[in-house]
XYZ file of C-alpha atoms in Angstrom:
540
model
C 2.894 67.741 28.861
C 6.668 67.296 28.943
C 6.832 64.598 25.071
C 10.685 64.266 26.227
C 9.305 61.368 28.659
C 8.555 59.390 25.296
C 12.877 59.256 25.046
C 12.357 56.829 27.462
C 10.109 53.805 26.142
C 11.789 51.041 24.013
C 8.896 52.055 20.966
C 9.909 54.399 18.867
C 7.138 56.831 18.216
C 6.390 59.489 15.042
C 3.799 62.302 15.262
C 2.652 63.175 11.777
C 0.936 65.947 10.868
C -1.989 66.280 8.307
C 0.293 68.212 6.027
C 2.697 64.770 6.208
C 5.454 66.234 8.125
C 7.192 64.810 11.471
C 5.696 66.852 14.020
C 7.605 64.518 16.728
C 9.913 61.990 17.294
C 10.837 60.203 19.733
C 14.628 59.498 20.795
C 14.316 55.875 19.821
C 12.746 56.556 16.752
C 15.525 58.906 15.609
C 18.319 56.506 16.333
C 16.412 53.849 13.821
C 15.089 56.451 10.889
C 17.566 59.113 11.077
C 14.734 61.842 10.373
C 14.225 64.804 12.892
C 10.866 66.984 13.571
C 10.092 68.991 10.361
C 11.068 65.890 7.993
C 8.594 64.776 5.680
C 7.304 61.727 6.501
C 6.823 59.992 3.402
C 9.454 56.651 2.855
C 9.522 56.122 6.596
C 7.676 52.663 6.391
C 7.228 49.634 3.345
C 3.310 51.012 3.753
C 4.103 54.749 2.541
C 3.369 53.810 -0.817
C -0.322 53.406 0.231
C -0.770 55.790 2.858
C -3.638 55.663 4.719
C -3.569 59.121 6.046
C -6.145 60.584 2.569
C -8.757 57.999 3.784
C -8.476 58.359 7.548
C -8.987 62.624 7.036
C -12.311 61.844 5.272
C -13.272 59.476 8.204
C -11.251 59.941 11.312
C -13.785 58.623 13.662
C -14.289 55.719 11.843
C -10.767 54.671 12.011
C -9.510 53.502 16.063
C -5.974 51.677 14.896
C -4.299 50.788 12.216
C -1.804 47.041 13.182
C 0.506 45.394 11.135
C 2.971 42.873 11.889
C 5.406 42.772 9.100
C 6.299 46.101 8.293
C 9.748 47.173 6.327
C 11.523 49.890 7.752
C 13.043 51.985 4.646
C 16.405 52.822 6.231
C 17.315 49.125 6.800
C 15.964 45.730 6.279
C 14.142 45.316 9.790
C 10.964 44.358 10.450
C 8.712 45.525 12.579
C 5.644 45.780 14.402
C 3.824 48.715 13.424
C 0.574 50.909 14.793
C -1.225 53.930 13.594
C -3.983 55.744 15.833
C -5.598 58.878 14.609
C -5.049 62.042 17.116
C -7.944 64.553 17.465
C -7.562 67.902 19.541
C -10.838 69.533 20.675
C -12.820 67.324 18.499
C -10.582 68.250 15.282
C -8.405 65.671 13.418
C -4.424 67.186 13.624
C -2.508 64.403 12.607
C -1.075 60.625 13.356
C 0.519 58.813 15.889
C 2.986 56.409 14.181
C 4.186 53.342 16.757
C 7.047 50.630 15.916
C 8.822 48.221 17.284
C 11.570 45.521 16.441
C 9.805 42.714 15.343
C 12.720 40.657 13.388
C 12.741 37.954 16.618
C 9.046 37.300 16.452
C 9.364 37.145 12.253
C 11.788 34.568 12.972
C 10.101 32.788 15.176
C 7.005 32.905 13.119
C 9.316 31.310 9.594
C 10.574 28.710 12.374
C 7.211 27.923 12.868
C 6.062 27.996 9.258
C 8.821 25.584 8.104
C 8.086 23.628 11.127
C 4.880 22.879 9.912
C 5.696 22.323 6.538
C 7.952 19.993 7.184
C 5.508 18.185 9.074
C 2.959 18.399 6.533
C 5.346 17.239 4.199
C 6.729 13.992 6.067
C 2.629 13.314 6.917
C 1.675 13.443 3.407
C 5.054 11.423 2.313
C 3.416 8.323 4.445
C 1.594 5.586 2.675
C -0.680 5.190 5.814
C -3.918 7.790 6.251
C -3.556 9.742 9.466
C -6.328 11.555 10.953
C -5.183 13.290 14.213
C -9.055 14.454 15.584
C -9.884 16.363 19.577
C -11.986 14.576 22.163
C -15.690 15.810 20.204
C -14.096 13.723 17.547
C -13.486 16.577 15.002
C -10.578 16.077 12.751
C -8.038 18.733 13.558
C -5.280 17.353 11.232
C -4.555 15.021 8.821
C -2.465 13.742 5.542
C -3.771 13.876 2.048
C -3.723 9.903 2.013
C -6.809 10.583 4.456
C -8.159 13.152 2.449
C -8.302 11.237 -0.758
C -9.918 8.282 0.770
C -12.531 10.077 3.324
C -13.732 12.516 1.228
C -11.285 13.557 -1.822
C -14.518 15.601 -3.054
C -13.354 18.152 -0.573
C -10.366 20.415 0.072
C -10.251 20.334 3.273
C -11.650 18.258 6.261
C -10.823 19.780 9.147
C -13.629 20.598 11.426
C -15.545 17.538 9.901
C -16.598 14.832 12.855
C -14.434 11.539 11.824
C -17.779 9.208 12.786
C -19.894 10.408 9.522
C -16.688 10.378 7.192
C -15.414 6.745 8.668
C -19.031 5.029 9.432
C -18.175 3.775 12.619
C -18.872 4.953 15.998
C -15.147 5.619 17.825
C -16.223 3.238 20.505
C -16.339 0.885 17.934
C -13.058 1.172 16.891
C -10.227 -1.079 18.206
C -8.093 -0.429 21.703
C -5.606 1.638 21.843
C -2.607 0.674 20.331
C -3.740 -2.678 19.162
C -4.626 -3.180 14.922
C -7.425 -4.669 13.764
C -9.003 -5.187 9.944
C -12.386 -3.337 9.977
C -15.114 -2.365 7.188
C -15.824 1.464 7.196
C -17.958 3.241 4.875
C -16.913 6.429 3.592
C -18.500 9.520 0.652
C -15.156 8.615 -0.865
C -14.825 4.589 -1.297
C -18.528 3.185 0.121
C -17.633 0.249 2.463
C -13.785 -0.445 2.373
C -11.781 -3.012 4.416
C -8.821 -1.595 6.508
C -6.238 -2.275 8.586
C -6.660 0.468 11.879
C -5.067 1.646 14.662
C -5.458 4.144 17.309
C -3.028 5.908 19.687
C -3.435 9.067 22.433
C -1.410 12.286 21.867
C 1.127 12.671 24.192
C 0.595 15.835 25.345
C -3.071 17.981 24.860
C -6.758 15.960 24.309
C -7.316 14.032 21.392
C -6.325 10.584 19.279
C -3.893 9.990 16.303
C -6.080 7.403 14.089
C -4.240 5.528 11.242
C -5.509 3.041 8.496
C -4.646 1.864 5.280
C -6.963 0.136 2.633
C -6.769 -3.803 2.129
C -7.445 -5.372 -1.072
C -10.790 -6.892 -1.143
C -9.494 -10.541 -2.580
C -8.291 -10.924 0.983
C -11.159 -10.031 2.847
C -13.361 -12.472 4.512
C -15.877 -10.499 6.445
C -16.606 -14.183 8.249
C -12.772 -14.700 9.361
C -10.317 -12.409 11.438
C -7.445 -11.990 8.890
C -6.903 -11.442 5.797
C -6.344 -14.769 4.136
C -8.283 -17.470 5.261
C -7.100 -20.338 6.961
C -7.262 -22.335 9.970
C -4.621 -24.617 8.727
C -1.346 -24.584 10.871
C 0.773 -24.959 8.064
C -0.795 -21.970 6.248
C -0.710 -19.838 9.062
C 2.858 -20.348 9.645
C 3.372 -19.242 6.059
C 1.111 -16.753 6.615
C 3.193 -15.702 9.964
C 6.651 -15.578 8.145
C 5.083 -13.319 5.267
C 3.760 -10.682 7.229
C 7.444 -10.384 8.694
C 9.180 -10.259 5.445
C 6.505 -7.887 4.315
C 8.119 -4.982 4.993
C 11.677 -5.644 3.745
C 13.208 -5.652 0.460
C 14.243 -9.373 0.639
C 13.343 -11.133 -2.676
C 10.631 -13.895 -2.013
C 10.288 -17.194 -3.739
C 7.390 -18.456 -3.704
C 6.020 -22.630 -4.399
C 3.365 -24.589 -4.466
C 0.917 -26.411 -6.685
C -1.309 -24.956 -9.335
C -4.337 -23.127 -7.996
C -3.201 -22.600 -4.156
C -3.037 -18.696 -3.828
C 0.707 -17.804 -4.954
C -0.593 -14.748 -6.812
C -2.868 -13.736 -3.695
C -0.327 -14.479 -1.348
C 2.103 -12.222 -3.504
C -0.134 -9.348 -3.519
C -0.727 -10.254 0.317
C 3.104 -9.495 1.223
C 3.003 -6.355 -0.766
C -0.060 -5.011 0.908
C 1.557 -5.321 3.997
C 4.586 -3.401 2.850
C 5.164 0.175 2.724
C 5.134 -0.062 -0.964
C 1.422 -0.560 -1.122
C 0.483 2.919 -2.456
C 3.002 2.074 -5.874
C 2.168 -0.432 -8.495
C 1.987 -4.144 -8.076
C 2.760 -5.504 -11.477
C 2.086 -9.350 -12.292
C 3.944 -10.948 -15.530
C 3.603 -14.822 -16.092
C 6.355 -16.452 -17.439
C 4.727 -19.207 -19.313
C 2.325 -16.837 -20.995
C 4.218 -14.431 -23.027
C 5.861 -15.841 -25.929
C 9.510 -16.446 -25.569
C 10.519 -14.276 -28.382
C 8.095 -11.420 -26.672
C 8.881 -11.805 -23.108
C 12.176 -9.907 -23.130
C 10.688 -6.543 -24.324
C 7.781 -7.091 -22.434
C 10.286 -7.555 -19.105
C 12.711 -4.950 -19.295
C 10.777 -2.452 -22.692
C 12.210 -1.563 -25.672
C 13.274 1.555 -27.555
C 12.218 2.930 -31.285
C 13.917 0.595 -33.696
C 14.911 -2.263 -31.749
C 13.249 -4.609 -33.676
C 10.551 -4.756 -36.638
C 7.430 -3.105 -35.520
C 8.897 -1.106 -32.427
C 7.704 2.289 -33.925
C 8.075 4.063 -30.226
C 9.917 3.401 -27.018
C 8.290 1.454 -24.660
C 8.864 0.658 -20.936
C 8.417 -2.806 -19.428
C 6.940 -4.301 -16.328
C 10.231 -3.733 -14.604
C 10.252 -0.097 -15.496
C 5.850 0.239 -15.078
C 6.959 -1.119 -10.908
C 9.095 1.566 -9.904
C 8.708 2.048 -6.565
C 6.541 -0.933 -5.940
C 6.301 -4.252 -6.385
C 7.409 -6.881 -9.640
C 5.595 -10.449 -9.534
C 7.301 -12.651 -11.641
C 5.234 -16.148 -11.747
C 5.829 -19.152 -13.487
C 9.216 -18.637 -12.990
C 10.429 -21.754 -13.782
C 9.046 -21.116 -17.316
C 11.955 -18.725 -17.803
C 14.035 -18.622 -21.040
C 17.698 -19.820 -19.656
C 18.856 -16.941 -21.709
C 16.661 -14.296 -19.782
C 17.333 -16.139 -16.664
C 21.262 -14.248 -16.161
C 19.442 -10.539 -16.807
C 17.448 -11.056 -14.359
C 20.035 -12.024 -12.191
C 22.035 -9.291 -13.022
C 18.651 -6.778 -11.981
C 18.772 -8.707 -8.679
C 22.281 -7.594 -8.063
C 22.796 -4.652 -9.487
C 19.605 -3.028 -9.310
C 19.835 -1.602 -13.002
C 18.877 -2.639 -16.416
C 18.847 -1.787 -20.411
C 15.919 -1.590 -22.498
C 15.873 -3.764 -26.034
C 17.799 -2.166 -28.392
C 19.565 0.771 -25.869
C 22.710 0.747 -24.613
C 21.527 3.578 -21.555
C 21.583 1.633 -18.201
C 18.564 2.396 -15.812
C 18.156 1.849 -11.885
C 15.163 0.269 -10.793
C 13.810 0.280 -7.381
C 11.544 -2.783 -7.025
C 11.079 -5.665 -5.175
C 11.014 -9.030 -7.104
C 8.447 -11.743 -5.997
C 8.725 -14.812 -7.717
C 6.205 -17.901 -7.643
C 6.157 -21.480 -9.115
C 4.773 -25.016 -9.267
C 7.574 -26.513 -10.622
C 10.414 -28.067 -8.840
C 13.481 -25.702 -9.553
C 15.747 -28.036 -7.919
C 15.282 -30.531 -10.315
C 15.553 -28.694 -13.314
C 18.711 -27.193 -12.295
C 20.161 -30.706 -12.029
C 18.708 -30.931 -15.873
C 20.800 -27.340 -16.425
C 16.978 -25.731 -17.868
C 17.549 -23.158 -14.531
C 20.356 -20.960 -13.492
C 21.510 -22.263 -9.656
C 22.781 -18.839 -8.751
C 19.248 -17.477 -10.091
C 17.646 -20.064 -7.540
C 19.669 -18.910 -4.649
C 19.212 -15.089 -5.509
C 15.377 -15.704 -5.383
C 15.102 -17.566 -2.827
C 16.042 -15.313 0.065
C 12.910 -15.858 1.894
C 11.166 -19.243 0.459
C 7.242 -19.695 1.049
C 5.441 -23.352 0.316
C 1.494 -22.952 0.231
C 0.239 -26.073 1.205
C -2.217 -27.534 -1.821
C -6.016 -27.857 -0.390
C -5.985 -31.421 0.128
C -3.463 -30.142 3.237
C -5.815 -27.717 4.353
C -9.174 -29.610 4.381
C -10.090 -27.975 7.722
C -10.199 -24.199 5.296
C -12.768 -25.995 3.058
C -16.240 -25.378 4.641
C -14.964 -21.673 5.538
C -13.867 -21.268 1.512
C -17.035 -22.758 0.398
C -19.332 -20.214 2.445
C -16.913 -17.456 1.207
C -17.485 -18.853 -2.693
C -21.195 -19.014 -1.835
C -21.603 -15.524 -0.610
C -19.246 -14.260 -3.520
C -21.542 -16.043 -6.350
C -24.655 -15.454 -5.101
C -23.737 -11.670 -5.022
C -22.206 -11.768 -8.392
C -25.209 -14.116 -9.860
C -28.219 -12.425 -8.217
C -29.457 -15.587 -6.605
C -30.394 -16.242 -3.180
C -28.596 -18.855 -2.053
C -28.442 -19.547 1.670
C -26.157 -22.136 2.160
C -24.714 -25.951 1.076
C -26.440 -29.445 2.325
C -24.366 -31.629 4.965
C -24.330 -34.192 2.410
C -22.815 -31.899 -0.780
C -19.829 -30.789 2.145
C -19.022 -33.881 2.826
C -18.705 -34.709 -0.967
C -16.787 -31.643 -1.251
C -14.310 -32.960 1.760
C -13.656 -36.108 0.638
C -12.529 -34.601 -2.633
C -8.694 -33.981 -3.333
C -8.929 -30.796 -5.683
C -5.928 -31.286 -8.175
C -6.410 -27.659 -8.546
C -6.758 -27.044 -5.483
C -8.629 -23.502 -4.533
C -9.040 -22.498 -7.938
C -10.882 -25.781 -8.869
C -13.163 -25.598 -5.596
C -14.175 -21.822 -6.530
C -15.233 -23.319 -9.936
C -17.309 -26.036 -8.481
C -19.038 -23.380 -6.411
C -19.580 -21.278 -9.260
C -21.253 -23.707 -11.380
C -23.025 -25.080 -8.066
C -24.650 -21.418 -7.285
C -25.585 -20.954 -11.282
C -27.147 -24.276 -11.744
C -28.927 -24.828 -8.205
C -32.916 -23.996 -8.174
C -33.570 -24.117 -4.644
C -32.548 -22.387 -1.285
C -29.188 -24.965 -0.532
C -26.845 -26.405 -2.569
C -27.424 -30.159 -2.457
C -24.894 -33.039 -4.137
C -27.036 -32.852 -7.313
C -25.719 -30.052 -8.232
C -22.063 -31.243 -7.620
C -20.441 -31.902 -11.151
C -20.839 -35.912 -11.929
C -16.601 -35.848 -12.381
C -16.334 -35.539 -8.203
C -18.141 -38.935 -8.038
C -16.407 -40.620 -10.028
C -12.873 -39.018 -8.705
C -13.663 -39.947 -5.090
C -15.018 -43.267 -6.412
C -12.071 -44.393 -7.506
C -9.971 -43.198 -5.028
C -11.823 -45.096 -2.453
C -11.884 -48.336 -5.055
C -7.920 -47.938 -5.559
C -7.523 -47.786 -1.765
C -9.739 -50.965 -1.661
C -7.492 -52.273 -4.394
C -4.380 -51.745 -2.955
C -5.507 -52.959 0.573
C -6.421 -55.914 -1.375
C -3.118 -56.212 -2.587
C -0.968 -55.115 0.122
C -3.035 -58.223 1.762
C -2.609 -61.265 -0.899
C 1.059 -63.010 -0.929
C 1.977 -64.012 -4.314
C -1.385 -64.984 -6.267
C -3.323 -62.200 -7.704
C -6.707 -61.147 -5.743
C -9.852 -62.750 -6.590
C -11.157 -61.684 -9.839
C -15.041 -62.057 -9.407
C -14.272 -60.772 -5.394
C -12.259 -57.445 -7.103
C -15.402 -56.871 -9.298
C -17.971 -57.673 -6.565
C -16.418 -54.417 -4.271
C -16.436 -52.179 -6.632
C -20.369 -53.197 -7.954
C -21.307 -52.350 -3.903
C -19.118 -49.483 -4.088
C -21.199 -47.572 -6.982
C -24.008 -49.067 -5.754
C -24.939 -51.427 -8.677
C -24.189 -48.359 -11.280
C -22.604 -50.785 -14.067
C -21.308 -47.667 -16.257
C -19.442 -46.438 -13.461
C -18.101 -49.596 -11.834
C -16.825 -50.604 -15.402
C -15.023 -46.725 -15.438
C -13.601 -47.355 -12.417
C -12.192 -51.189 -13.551
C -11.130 -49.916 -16.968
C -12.611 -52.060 -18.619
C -15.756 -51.623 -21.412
C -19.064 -52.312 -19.847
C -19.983 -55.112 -22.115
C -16.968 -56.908 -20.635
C -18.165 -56.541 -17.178
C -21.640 -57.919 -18.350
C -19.950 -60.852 -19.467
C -17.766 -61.197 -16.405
C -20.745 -60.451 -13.551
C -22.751 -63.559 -16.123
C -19.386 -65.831 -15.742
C -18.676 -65.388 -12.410
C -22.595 -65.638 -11.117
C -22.409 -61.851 -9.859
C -26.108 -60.560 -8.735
C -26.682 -57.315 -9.521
């Protein structure tokens, strides 16, 4: 056969002998590797320095092809494609056939690719959302380490694994496409967790793009659909306005009285944020110690002050990245009241005692139940302080506002207690809700969880009935209805007083002849209502 034909293919081709010498080579072949026939072989290729040609002449049949893709050439810094293929001639091994071809394109190509994907895997794993991208059998074909870690951080890697047993929910079950919901799944990872889930098709090829992030479970009501419960217009207009601001880095001021949520409703706005995965950190105002809450705020370095053995950051410092809840305040030294406007501008602080200046990325949340206004017409609060806070302002309404959210919080309080207590509570009597709606809570939420609390630990049967209502609700709505009586009373008379023996008469029918009470509710001692029903003729 005429081997001059091989001049023509765009492969460059290398006979080798057994005794390593070039036996041929083709025209290509001796353009790239400037050897000719008679050349020893060895240096052609990155491979020489573990050539296979010892082990394929002690097993030549054994041995079809040798393939590799990325292959140095010696004489230059190509790459290539290479192939070796043992030649046998009557049966007898003579030698190698050496085949190559440019292969720096396809390397390219293939690092394009690479970095393609790493980038990808890089932004995926960069988002504080958990995306699971799975095929149309349900299998999870790719996903971020946010997924990962709360599927099933026990293992490496979860591709291949069906996303029904690692979420606990059926995909039909899961919401429509394109619209979020709050579920509960249950995975090896967290058990049952509440999240916030959405689903979307892949553009092009089979499969769904699921994403979900956790929600804290001091929002969850597996009874309501959100995740604070209301069904108060007021509230949910509040609630409305947050959720838009969540996701900005507007500072938030919010007010209200004593007991109505600010704290929740804080850590509700920075849930919804894409700050969630980074630290929420709460300092109250009124609870430090003046001469304390500097340090605490912004840390300290070694020496600042008697006792500061080490450096030590503060809760600015400890919220990089996330979120700084500043409540109470109004309870603000005036004197800490301009550094913290100066963080609010500037974005930068010192530590006690150091003169380095350090950026902080946070956002500031602020909450009160005072009325800022007035104290800075009393000068006890910085006005441009107010103003800088109070880019966004929320009010929660107090409960009294919201009565309609009362039988929903008290089944929530029920089912929390019970849980927490052991017992086996099923529910509340008509009469105890109606005792419990007629009340005004001057602390609001926190005060109804109490009652609740005590009501689940002290009631011995099935339902929570009025007797085990605290005996200070009775007398609070007493006297609330006796002081409307009162004042209708009044509102009624022209210039004399009311009656006297009339006054006293109401309020005996109100408490329904319950002396101690009634005289409570007078303020007066009950020996001087004795004497007073005996003057006046009073039968009770």
């Amino acid at each position: 056969m005429d081997l001059r034909i091989l001049d023509s293919v765009t492969e460059g081709i290398i006979f080798i002998t057994k005794d390593r010498k070039i036996g041929y080579i083709n025209k290509i072949a001796r353009k790239v590797v400037k050897r000719k026939i008679g050349d020893d072989c060895f240096g052609l290729f990155s491979i020489c320095d573990q050539c296979p040609l010892p082990s394929i002449k002690e097993n030549p049949e054994k041995i079809k092809s040798l393939d590799s893709f990325n292959v140095q050439l010696s004489c230059c810094e190509k790459t290539v494609c290479h192939s070796i293929t043992p030649v046998f001639s009557k049966g007898e091994f003579i030698g190698l056939l050496e085949e190559f071809k440019d292969a720096s394109k396809m390397m390219n190509h293939i690092k394009e690719l690479k970095k393609q994907k790493e980038f990808t895997e890089v932004i995926l794993d960069s988002i504080v959302d958990a995306i699971v991208v799975i095929n149309n059998s349900g299998e999870i074909i790719h996903y971020n380490e946010v997924a990962r870690q709360i599927l099933c951080r026990e293992v490496s890697d979860i591709k291949g694994f069906n996303i029904e047993n690692l979420l606990g929910v059926s995909l039909s079950k899961l919401p429509p496409e394109g619209e979020r919901e709050d579920i509960v799944i249950e995975t090896p990872a967290y058990g049952k967790a509440n999240v916030s889930l959405v689903v979307n098709s892949l553009k092009e090829g089979e499969g769904k793009v699921i994403s979900f992030y956790l929600l804290p479970e001091c929002m969850i009501n597996q009874d309501v659909k959100g995740r604070i419960i209301t069904k108060n217009p007021k509230f949910s207009a509040v609630l409305e306005m947050a959720k838009t601001v969540a996701d900005t880095m507007a500072t938030v001021l919010i007010e209200g009285e004593t007991g109505t949520g600010k704290s929740m409703l804080a850590k509700y706005i920075h849930t919804l944020s894409s700050r969630r995965d980074k630290p929420f950190i709460k300092i109250n105002c009124a609870a430090i110690p003046e001469n304390l809450l500097e340090s605490e705020l912004f840390g300290y370095v070694k020496g600042a002050f008697t006792g500061a053995n080490k450096d030590k950051p503060g809760k600015v410092e400890l919220a990089d990245g996330g979120t700084l809840f500043l409540d109470e305040i109004g309870d603000l030294p005036v004197y800490l009241q301009s550094k913290l406007l100066h963080l609010l501008q500037e974005k930068e602080f010192e530590r006690l005692g150091d003169i380095k200046t350090r950026k902080a990325n946070i956002r500031i949340i602020a909450a009160t139940n005072k009325n800022l206004q007035e104290m800075i017409k009393n000068g006890d609060f910085r006005e441009d302080l107010y103003y800088r806070l109070k880019v966004i302002s929320l009010r929660v309404p107090p409960l009294r506002e919201r009565k309609e959210d009362i039988p929903t919080l008290i089944n929530y309080f029920i089912d929390k207690f019970s849980e927490i207590y052991k017992r086996s509570i099923k529910g509340i009597s008509p009469e105890a809700v109606k005792i419990l709606l007629d009340y005004d809570y001057p602390g609001n939420i926190r005060e109804l969880e109490n009652i609740i609390e005590r009501a689940v630990i002290v009631c011995s049967k099935k339902f929570i009935t009025q007797d085990d209502l605290p005996e200070e609700l009775f007398v609070n709505i007493q006297k609330k209805k006796t002081d409307q009586v009162l004042k209708k009373s009044s509102s009624s008379s022209t210039n004399t007083n009311p009656n006297e023996a009339e006054r006293i008469k109401e309020v005996l029918i109100k408490t329904n002849g319950n002396k101690s009470l009634a005289a409570r509710l007078l303020g007066i001692h009950r020996t001087t209502l004795w004497r007073k029903i005996k003057e006046y003729n009073l039968e009770f």
